[in-house]
Amino acid sequence: MKAAGWMKAATAAALCGLLLLGGCSPEQGGTKVRLAEVARTIFYAPQYVALSQGFFAEEGLDVELTTIPGGDKSMTALLSNQADIALIGSETSIYIVQQGTQDPVINFAQLTQTDGTFLFARSTEGEFDWESLKGSEFLGQRKGGMPQMAGEFALRKHYIDPHQDMQLIQNIDFANITSAFASGTGDYVQLFEPQASIFEKEGRGHVVASFGTESGLLPYTVYMAKQSYLQQHGETAQKFANALQKAQQWVKEHSPEEIAAAILPYFKDTDKDIVISSIKRYKEQGTYAENPVIDDKEWANLLNVMDSAGELQREVPLEEIVNNQFAEKAAGSLEESD
């Protein structure tokens, strides 16, 4: 779905108080920052480390975290000034600038640098071969979203046309994909963690490939704010990037078990072993960015993925909607302190 369509559909919902769906971080005092995340997921582990280990508080920030499911709704909250900063897929900022705006949404700090989904097969018989996807029933993700675009990009790399060589199911809401697969829909499904690990534990199949590994490095999930906010609150943005860089370094230096212990307060209903398994999988494939800087190669790959999916109306150069000054300063400051 193009940006214009989902923006109209989501505005009313966001304005009716979706920010009440989330929870607040434990920090108190300091400069308040209203942060909207598109999902509560282990995929965003460094963010919860920044909260639980007090890195935002050390920078003098009181981060109020809210979960607003769906990139369209999170973006609407940002555009309607119900959030100061949003953690969303970077493709959403491209959709906005393609529409045309006087106050563009700017990407200023990267959290994840690969796709976070895995190819999960219901059948566990024999060795996996990409050719086995041909003629299969594939339970995919939302059209125009990064998971689906990265998935299609990976499939095409293996000479599989997702719209011709398989039965691609895309009419199921993100929140219902796992239950649909559990009830018997699809031979294959595209899953984030921890659901992939949960399904493996339940004996519903197994992970056979990583779309993150297959689609390469790209600014997958990014902190963004309106240009006007960054201009008016540059000091706050810098402090935010500083805290994120500390958390990214902490995640790099600690084990999956230690990271799991740090973020468990944000996943109280998830088994600790599942959290550890999920983090281990993401760390092994380099999903968590080690610094907040969005580089040219990653951005070029993002554009390639979007173009392959038919969602790129025009080339959007990095410098048009990416501001790396906060991330570069944060990364440089950490290097100087080492």
PDB file of C-alpha atoms in Angstrom, residues 210-324:
ATOM      1  CA  SER A 210      17.266 -15.910   7.487  1.00  0.00           C
ATOM      2  CA  PHE A 211      15.844 -13.099   5.380  1.00  0.00           C
ATOM      3  CA  GLY A 212      18.173 -10.754   7.262  1.00  0.00           C
ATOM      4  CA  THR A 213      21.216 -12.625   6.022  1.00  0.00           C
ATOM      5  CA  GLU A 214      19.799 -12.996   2.512  1.00  0.00           C
ATOM      6  CA  SER A 215      18.808  -9.333   1.997  1.00  0.00           C
ATOM      7  CA  GLY A 216      22.007  -7.831   3.425  1.00  0.00           C
ATOM      8  CA  LEU A 217      22.739  -4.735   5.483  1.00  0.00           C
ATOM      9  CA  LEU A 218      20.241  -1.900   5.336  1.00  0.00           C
ATOM     10  CA  PRO A 219      18.827   0.712   7.762  1.00  0.00           C
ATOM     11  CA  TYR A 220      15.953  -1.534   8.719  1.00  0.00           C
ATOM     12  CA  THR A 221      14.611   0.111  11.870  1.00  0.00           C
ATOM     13  CA  VAL A 222      15.507   3.726  12.515  1.00  0.00           C
ATOM     14  CA  TYR A 223      14.746   6.489  14.978  1.00  0.00           C
ATOM     15  CA  MET A 224      13.182   9.383  13.139  1.00  0.00           C
ATOM     16  CA  ALA A 225      11.691  12.756  13.922  1.00  0.00           C
ATOM     17  CA  LYS A 226      10.249  15.630  11.980  1.00  0.00           C
ATOM     18  CA  GLN A 227      12.852  18.042  10.655  1.00  0.00           C
ATOM     19  CA  SER A 228      11.324  20.846  12.721  1.00  0.00           C
ATOM     20  CA  TYR A 229      11.751  18.812  15.926  1.00  0.00           C
ATOM     21  CA  LEU A 230      15.425  18.142  15.233  1.00  0.00           C
ATOM     22  CA  GLN A 231      15.999  21.815  14.493  1.00  0.00           C
ATOM     23  CA  GLN A 232      14.286  22.925  17.702  1.00  0.00           C
ATOM     24  CA  HIS A 233      15.509  20.107  19.952  1.00  0.00           C
ATOM     25  CA  GLY A 234      18.933  19.268  18.601  1.00  0.00           C
ATOM     26  CA  GLU A 235      20.418  18.868  22.086  1.00  0.00           C
ATOM     27  CA  THR A 236      17.753  16.306  22.985  1.00  0.00           C
ATOM     28  CA  ALA A 237      18.376  14.388  19.760  1.00  0.00           C
ATOM     29  CA  GLN A 238      22.094  14.328  20.532  1.00  0.00           C
ATOM     30  CA  LYS A 239      21.497  12.982  24.031  1.00  0.00           C
ATOM     31  CA  PHE A 240      19.183  10.349  22.586  1.00  0.00           C
ATOM     32  CA  ALA A 241      21.835   9.243  20.083  1.00  0.00           C
ATOM     33  CA  ASN A 242      24.459   9.178  22.844  1.00  0.00           C
ATOM     34  CA  ALA A 243      22.314   6.857  24.970  1.00  0.00           C
ATOM     35  CA  LEU A 244      21.607   4.614  22.011  1.00  0.00           C
ATOM     36  CA  GLN A 245      25.312   4.314  21.189  1.00  0.00           C
ATOM     37  CA  LYS A 246      26.052   3.292  24.802  1.00  0.00           C
ATOM     38  CA  ALA A 247      23.353   0.629  24.589  1.00  0.00           C
ATOM     39  CA  GLN A 248      24.612  -0.671  21.256  1.00  0.00           C
ATOM     40  CA  GLN A 249      28.104  -1.002  22.655  1.00  0.00           C
ATOM     41  CA  TRP A 250      26.727  -2.736  25.757  1.00  0.00           C
ATOM     42  CA  VAL A 251      24.861  -5.261  23.599  1.00  0.00           C
ATOM     43  CA  LYS A 252      27.990  -5.885  21.535  1.00  0.00           C
ATOM     44  CA  GLU A 253      30.040  -6.640  24.660  1.00  0.00           C
ATOM     45  CA  HIS A 254      27.539  -8.791  26.558  1.00  0.00           C
ATOM     46  CA  SER A 255      26.246 -12.326  26.098  1.00  0.00           C
ATOM     47  CA  PRO A 256      22.715 -13.257  25.028  1.00  0.00           C
ATOM     48  CA  GLU A 257      22.076 -14.393  28.606  1.00  0.00           C
ATOM     49  CA  GLU A 258      23.137 -11.018  30.026  1.00  0.00           C
ATOM     50  CA  ILE A 259      21.137  -9.092  27.431  1.00  0.00           C
ATOM     51  CA  ALA A 260      18.084 -11.239  28.142  1.00  0.00           C
ATOM     52  CA  ALA A 261      18.333 -10.468  31.863  1.00  0.00           C
ATOM     53  CA  ALA A 262      18.470  -6.746  31.059  1.00  0.00           C
ATOM     54  CA  ILE A 263      15.397  -6.691  28.802  1.00  0.00           C
ATOM     55  CA  LEU A 264      13.154  -9.276  30.502  1.00  0.00           C
ATOM     56  CA  PRO A 265      11.123  -6.550  32.306  1.00  0.00           C
ATOM     57  CA  TYR A 266       9.825  -5.625  28.850  1.00  0.00           C
ATOM     58  CA  PHE A 267       8.922  -9.246  28.019  1.00  0.00           C
ATOM     59  CA  LYS A 268       7.345 -10.528  31.210  1.00  0.00           C
ATOM     60  CA  ASP A 269       5.149 -13.040  29.391  1.00  0.00           C
ATOM     61  CA  THR A 270       8.000 -14.568  27.372  1.00  0.00           C
ATOM     62  CA  ASP A 271      10.040 -17.529  28.594  1.00  0.00           C
ATOM     63  CA  LYS A 272      13.620 -16.524  29.428  1.00  0.00           C
ATOM     64  CA  ASP A 273      15.120 -19.330  27.324  1.00  0.00           C
ATOM     65  CA  ILE A 274      13.118 -18.116  24.330  1.00  0.00           C
ATOM     66  CA  VAL A 275      14.419 -14.568  24.845  1.00  0.00           C
ATOM     67  CA  ILE A 276      17.989 -15.879  24.997  1.00  0.00           C
ATOM     68  CA  SER A 277      17.495 -17.991  21.855  1.00  0.00           C
ATOM     69  CA  SER A 278      16.072 -14.997  19.966  1.00  0.00           C
ATOM     70  CA  ILE A 279      18.891 -12.663  20.975  1.00  0.00           C
ATOM     71  CA  LYS A 280      21.492 -15.275  20.074  1.00  0.00           C
ATOM     72  CA  ARG A 281      20.007 -15.655  16.602  1.00  0.00           C
ATOM     73  CA  TYR A 282      19.976 -11.887  16.021  1.00  0.00           C
ATOM     74  CA  LYS A 283      23.493 -11.383  17.364  1.00  0.00           C
ATOM     75  CA  GLU A 284      24.916 -14.174  15.219  1.00  0.00           C
ATOM     76  CA  GLN A 285      23.646 -12.574  12.011  1.00  0.00           C
ATOM     77  CA  GLY A 286      24.666  -9.036  13.010  1.00  0.00           C
ATOM     78  CA  THR A 287      21.158  -7.625  13.235  1.00  0.00           C
ATOM     79  CA  TYR A 288      21.861  -5.124  15.998  1.00  0.00           C
ATOM     80  CA  ALA A 289      23.740  -2.108  14.648  1.00  0.00           C
ATOM     81  CA  GLU A 290      26.949  -1.358  16.566  1.00  0.00           C
ATOM     82  CA  ASN A 291      26.531   2.387  16.100  1.00  0.00           C
ATOM     83  CA  PRO A 292      23.636   4.660  15.074  1.00  0.00           C
ATOM     84  CA  VAL A 293      25.199   5.892  11.808  1.00  0.00           C
ATOM     85  CA  ILE A 294      23.328   5.160   8.558  1.00  0.00           C
ATOM     86  CA  ASP A 295      25.905   4.704   5.814  1.00  0.00           C
ATOM     87  CA  ASP A 296      25.669   5.106   2.035  1.00  0.00           C
ATOM     88  CA  LYS A 297      25.910   1.392   1.215  1.00  0.00           C
ATOM     89  CA  GLU A 298      23.093   0.493   3.589  1.00  0.00           C
ATOM     90  CA  TRP A 299      20.908   3.247   2.169  1.00  0.00           C
ATOM     91  CA  ALA A 300      21.628   2.158  -1.409  1.00  0.00           C
ATOM     92  CA  ASN A 301      20.644  -1.406  -0.520  1.00  0.00           C
ATOM     93  CA  LEU A 302      17.409  -0.141   1.021  1.00  0.00           C
ATOM     94  CA  LEU A 303      16.547   1.650  -2.210  1.00  0.00           C
ATOM     95  CA  ASN A 304      17.343  -1.500  -4.197  1.00  0.00           C
ATOM     96  CA  VAL A 305      15.032  -3.574  -1.994  1.00  0.00           C
ATOM     97  CA  MET A 306      12.210  -1.040  -2.375  1.00  0.00           C
ATOM     98  CA  ASP A 307      12.741  -0.702  -6.115  1.00  0.00           C
ATOM     99  CA  SER A 308      12.675  -4.476  -6.554  1.00  0.00           C
ATOM    100  CA  ALA A 309       9.306  -4.523  -4.785  1.00  0.00           C
ATOM    101  CA  GLY A 310       7.950  -1.754  -7.017  1.00  0.00           C
ATOM    102  CA  GLU A 311       7.540   0.679  -4.125  1.00  0.00           C
ATOM    103  CA  LEU A 312      10.173   3.286  -5.037  1.00  0.00           C
ATOM    104  CA  GLN A 313       8.717   6.141  -7.045  1.00  0.00           C
ATOM    105  CA  ARG A 314      12.039   7.989  -7.315  1.00  0.00           C
ATOM    106  CA  GLU A 315      15.587   7.802  -6.033  1.00  0.00           C
ATOM    107  CA  VAL A 316      15.778   9.441  -2.603  1.00  0.00           C
ATOM    108  CA  PRO A 317      19.418  10.266  -1.796  1.00  0.00           C
ATOM    109  CA  LEU A 318      20.612   9.666   1.743  1.00  0.00           C
ATOM    110  CA  GLU A 319      21.288  13.338   2.412  1.00  0.00           C
ATOM    111  CA  GLU A 320      17.660  14.250   1.629  1.00  0.00           C
ATOM    112  CA  ILE A 321      16.104  12.539   4.653  1.00  0.00           C
ATOM    113  CA  VAL A 322      19.034  11.278   6.743  1.00  0.00           C
ATOM    114  CA  ASN A 323      20.859  13.446   9.275  1.00  0.00           C
ATOM    115  CA  ASN A 324      23.893  11.601  10.613  1.00  0.00           C
TER     116      ASN A 324
END
